[in-house]
Short mmCIF file of C-alpha atoms in Angstrom, two decimals:
data_model
loop_
_atom_site.label_atom_id
_atom_site.label_comp_id
_atom_site.label_asym_id
_atom_site.label_seq_id
_atom_site.Cartn_x
_atom_site.Cartn_y
_atom_site.Cartn_z
CA GLY S 1 120.14 119.72 94.68
CA ALA S 2 120.35 116.01 93.67
CA GLY S 3 119.90 114.58 97.10
CA VAL S 4 118.64 116.22 100.46
CA SER S 5 121.52 117.41 102.48
CA GLN S 6 122.15 117.73 106.26
CA SER S 7 124.74 119.09 108.12
CA PRO S 8 126.77 118.79 110.47
CA ARG S 9 127.07 115.00 109.68
CA TYR S 10 128.54 114.53 113.26
CA LYS S 11 128.02 116.80 116.16
CA VAL S 12 128.71 116.57 119.52
CA ALA S 13 127.12 118.66 122.53
CA LYS S 14 127.88 119.26 125.80
CA ARG S 15 124.93 119.06 128.25
CA GLY S 16 122.99 122.13 128.36
CA GLN S 17 124.30 123.14 125.25
CA ASP S 18 121.92 124.73 122.12
CA VAL S 19 122.22 122.90 118.63
CA ALA S 20 121.38 123.44 115.45
CA LEU S 21 120.37 121.14 112.73
CA ARG S 22 120.12 121.85 109.18
CA CYS S 23 118.26 119.99 106.09
CA ASP S 24 118.37 120.76 102.72
CA PRO S 25 115.99 119.14 100.52
CA ILE S 26 115.53 118.25 97.16
CA SER S 27 114.86 121.35 94.78
CA GLY S 28 111.02 121.77 94.76
CA HIS S 29 110.02 119.53 97.28
CA VAL S 30 106.83 120.56 99.02
CA SER S 31 106.96 118.54 101.87
CA LEU S 32 109.99 118.24 104.61
CA PHE S 33 110.13 115.75 107.60
CA TRP S 34 112.10 115.67 110.92
CA TYR S 35 112.74 112.28 112.26
CA GLN S 36 114.58 111.03 115.35
CA GLN S 37 116.34 107.71 115.16
CA ALA S 38 117.41 106.18 118.88
CA LEU S 39 120.35 103.81 118.74
CA GLY S 40 118.81 100.29 117.56
CA GLN S 41 115.45 101.68 116.85
CA GLY S 42 113.60 102.72 113.70
CA PRO S 43 112.94 106.31 113.36
CA GLU S 44 110.31 108.52 114.99
CA PHE S 45 108.07 111.55 113.64
CA LEU S 46 109.04 114.55 114.72
CA THR S 47 107.54 117.28 113.12
CA TYR S 48 106.30 117.75 108.95
CA PHE S 49 105.95 121.25 107.12
CA GLN S 50 104.34 121.80 103.77
CA ASN S 51 106.21 124.57 102.15
CA GLU S 52 106.64 127.39 105.23
CA ALA S 53 103.97 126.13 107.14
CA GLN S 54 104.31 123.29 110.27
CA LEU S 55 101.37 121.70 109.72
CA ASP S 56 102.35 118.89 112.35
CA LYS S 57 104.39 119.04 115.38
CA SER S 58 102.98 116.17 117.31
CA GLY S 59 106.20 114.46 117.72
CA LEU S 60 108.65 116.78 119.05
CA PRO S 61 109.23 115.11 122.47
CA SER S 62 109.52 118.41 124.40
CA ASP S 63 109.39 122.31 123.88
CA ARG S 64 113.19 122.21 123.72
CA PHE S 65 112.57 121.28 120.32
CA PHE S 66 111.86 123.84 117.52
CA ALA S 67 111.63 123.38 113.75
CA GLU S 68 111.05 126.00 111.39
CA ARG S 69 111.39 126.22 107.48
CA PRO S 70 110.93 130.10 106.67
CA GLU S 71 111.20 130.20 103.33
CA GLY S 72 110.15 126.97 102.38
CA SER S 73 113.11 125.22 101.38
CA VAL S 74 115.84 124.84 104.13
CA SER S 75 114.48 123.73 107.65
CA THR S 76 116.37 123.86 110.53
CA LEU S 77 115.90 121.81 113.94
CA LYS S 78 116.90 123.39 116.92
CA ILE S 79 117.64 121.59 120.45
CA GLN S 80 118.00 123.85 123.20
CA ARG S 81 119.37 122.83 126.59
CA THR S 82 120.58 119.54 125.12
CA GLN S 83 120.36 116.27 127.43
CA GLN S 84 121.74 112.85 127.15
CA GLU S 85 118.81 111.23 126.08
CA ASP S 86 118.56 113.55 122.82
CA SER S 87 121.35 111.38 121.74
CA ALA S 88 120.13 110.10 118.11
CA VAL S 89 120.36 110.38 114.59
CA TYR S 90 118.27 113.15 113.14
CA LEU S 91 116.96 112.29 109.63
CA CYS S 92 115.64 114.77 107.15
CA ALA S 93 113.19 113.70 104.73
CA SER S 94 111.09 115.24 101.55
CA SER S 95 108.89 114.49 99.11
CA LEU S 96 106.99 116.46 96.14
CA ASP S 97 103.27 115.28 97.65
CA ARG S 98 102.57 114.47 101.18
CA GLY S 99 104.76 111.45 101.10
CA VAL S 100 102.16 108.80 100.17
CA TYR S 101 104.95 107.51 97.73
CA GLY S 102 107.92 107.53 100.22
CA TYR S 103 110.35 109.96 100.68
CA THR S 104 113.91 110.75 99.92
CA PHE S 105 115.79 110.59 103.35
CA GLY S 106 119.31 112.53 103.99
CA SER S 107 122.17 110.92 105.71
CA GLY S 108 121.25 112.54 108.89
CA THR S 109 123.00 114.13 111.79
CA ARG S 110 124.62 112.43 114.73
CA LEU S 111 124.24 114.08 117.89
CA THR S 112 125.67 113.22 120.79
CA VAL S 113 125.23 114.73 124.08
CA VAL S 114 128.25 114.53 126.65
CA ALA P 1 99.01 104.99 117.19
CA GLN P 2 99.68 102.35 114.62
CA THR P 3 101.90 99.73 115.33
CA VAL P 4 104.60 97.95 113.32
CA THR P 5 106.28 94.51 114.57
CA GLN P 6 109.07 93.64 113.08
CA SER P 7 109.94 89.92 115.03
CA GLN P 8 113.37 89.37 113.62
CA PRO P 9 116.24 91.29 114.89
CA GLU P 10 118.65 89.31 112.30
CA MET P 11 118.64 87.47 109.96
CA SER P 12 121.48 85.77 107.56
CA VAL P 13 121.13 84.76 103.98
CA GLN P 14 123.59 83.43 101.37
CA GLU P 15 124.67 85.17 98.28
CA ALA P 16 122.21 83.67 95.59
CA GLU P 17 119.84 82.64 97.96
CA THR P 18 116.19 84.12 99.08
CA VAL P 19 115.37 85.36 102.44
CA THR P 20 112.17 86.63 103.52
CA LEU P 21 112.00 89.66 106.09
CA SER P 22 108.36 89.52 108.32
CA CYS P 23 106.55 92.69 109.45
CA THR P 24 102.80 92.77 111.27
CA TYR P 25 100.89 95.74 111.89
CA ASP P 26 98.24 97.18 114.21
CA THR P 27 95.52 99.44 112.51
CA SER P 28 91.58 99.98 112.29
CA GLU P 29 91.99 102.02 109.08
CA SER P 30 90.68 100.26 106.26
CA ASP P 31 93.42 102.82 103.94
CA TYR P 32 96.80 103.10 104.24
CA TYR P 33 100.44 102.48 102.49
CA LEU P 34 103.24 100.11 103.40
CA PHE P 35 106.38 100.78 102.79
CA TRP P 36 109.97 99.06 102.94
CA TYR P 37 113.21 101.15 103.91
CA LYS P 38 116.74 100.15 103.64
CA GLN P 39 119.53 101.37 105.80
CA PRO P 40 122.82 100.88 105.42
CA PRO P 41 125.70 102.03 107.29
CA SER P 42 125.59 105.34 105.57
CA ARG P 43 122.43 105.50 107.49
CA GLN P 44 120.49 107.30 104.45
CA MET P 45 116.77 105.13 104.14
CA ILE P 46 116.40 103.93 100.91
CA LEU P 47 113.03 103.37 99.77
CA VAL P 48 112.86 99.60 98.46
CA ILE P 49 109.21 98.79 97.94
CA ARG P 50 105.63 100.24 98.35
CA GLN P 51 102.47 98.81 98.69
CA GLU P 52 98.61 100.58 98.73
CA ALA P 53 96.39 98.71 100.92
CA TYR P 54 93.31 98.82 98.30
CA LYS P 55 95.57 96.93 95.88
CA GLN P 56 95.43 93.34 96.08
CA GLN P 57 98.19 92.67 93.83
CA ASN P 58 101.73 91.97 95.66
CA ALA P 59 104.04 94.96 94.72
CA THR P 60 107.68 93.71 92.90
CA GLU P 61 110.69 95.78 92.16
CA ASN P 62 113.05 93.59 90.29
CA ARG P 63 114.28 91.10 93.08
CA PHE P 64 112.54 92.31 95.50
CA SER P 65 108.94 91.60 96.13
CA VAL P 66 106.01 91.47 99.13
CA ASN P 67 103.00 89.03 100.05
CA PHE P 68 100.64 91.65 101.81
CA GLN P 69 98.03 89.87 103.63
CA LYS P 70 95.50 92.69 104.69
CA ALA P 71 93.34 90.47 106.53
CA ALA P 72 96.45 89.13 108.87
CA LYS P 73 97.86 92.31 108.79
CA SER P 74 101.25 91.14 107.59
CA PHE P 75 103.56 92.49 104.92
CA SER P 76 106.84 90.41 104.16
CA LEU P 77 110.16 91.26 102.06
CA LYS P 78 111.15 88.67 99.76
CA ILE P 79 114.43 89.42 98.72
CA SER P 80 115.49 86.91 95.43
CA ASP P 81 119.09 86.21 94.28
CA SER P 82 120.64 87.94 97.53
CA GLN P 83 123.78 90.09 96.89
CA LEU P 84 126.70 91.61 99.14
CA GLY P 85 125.07 94.66 98.71
CA ASP P 86 121.61 93.78 100.34
CA ALA P 87 123.25 93.62 103.67
CA ALA P 88 121.67 96.40 105.77
CA MET P 89 119.05 97.20 108.40
CA TYR P 90 115.67 96.85 106.95
CA PHE P 91 112.62 98.95 108.04
CA CYS P 92 108.85 98.28 107.49
CA ALA P 93 106.68 101.32 107.88
CA TYR P 94 102.98 102.10 108.07
CA ARG P 95 101.33 105.39 106.74
CA SER P 96 97.81 106.41 107.23
CA ALA P 97 96.17 107.57 104.50
CA ASP P 98 93.21 109.98 105.90
CA SER P 99 94.95 110.92 109.18
CA GLY P 100 98.34 112.46 109.65
CA TYR P 101 101.60 112.30 107.56
CA ALA P 102 103.90 110.31 109.79
CA LEU P 103 105.51 107.08 108.88
CA ASN P 104 105.77 104.78 111.32
CA PHE P 105 108.56 102.30 111.68
CA GLY P 106 109.09 99.17 113.05
CA LYS P 107 112.42 98.50 115.26
CA GLY P 108 114.18 96.67 111.66
CA THR P 109 115.79 93.72 111.17
CA SER P 110 119.35 93.49 110.16
CA LEU P 111 120.37 91.61 107.30
CA LEU P 112 123.48 89.86 106.75
CA VAL P 113 124.72 88.15 103.42
CA THR P 114 127.17 85.90 103.21
CA PRO P 115 129.17 84.73 100.46
#
């Protein structure tokens, strides 16, 4: 596609519910990144994929967070048993290389846990 | 982890004027990359400009330029001939050249452009 597509754009979840956020990167982009952006803050790194391999998951805040990219294209970020502190915008980005030239970001999914 | 500091939560500029946004960072590395991203209300982060630490020449992209002071660990963004469409959150970011893949972002500066 022309850009990085994320869905849904908005998600409201009840505390304790599981959610799945989807990212469709630019076709042919090897690298895929997930970031979490809390209100009034800059984005914080969650995880990085090179093709289907998850090379860095050091930013995932707890074992309730899980990401996958099984065929090296579309990625899903799953959050189990959501908590109020999980409320944030989740941004996905992709790049042709390892990201040294910058990424192309999607418009994010705003998750609100009530 | 490298820390990126943006000390100006909000800035205001009149249309057609020039504004400078500040960014400092803390690192012990000698090779790295620095970025400025713009985030309008649509939430999509848009790359404005990029600087490689080993290049002494300051990067320029049309009306956007940087003042990169490596010894001072400073990376400010200058926007010339400001336009209404420049209004957005601006984030400074650091990326190591050798370790890790993450961009480390500052907290952002909200830029208001007045007619």
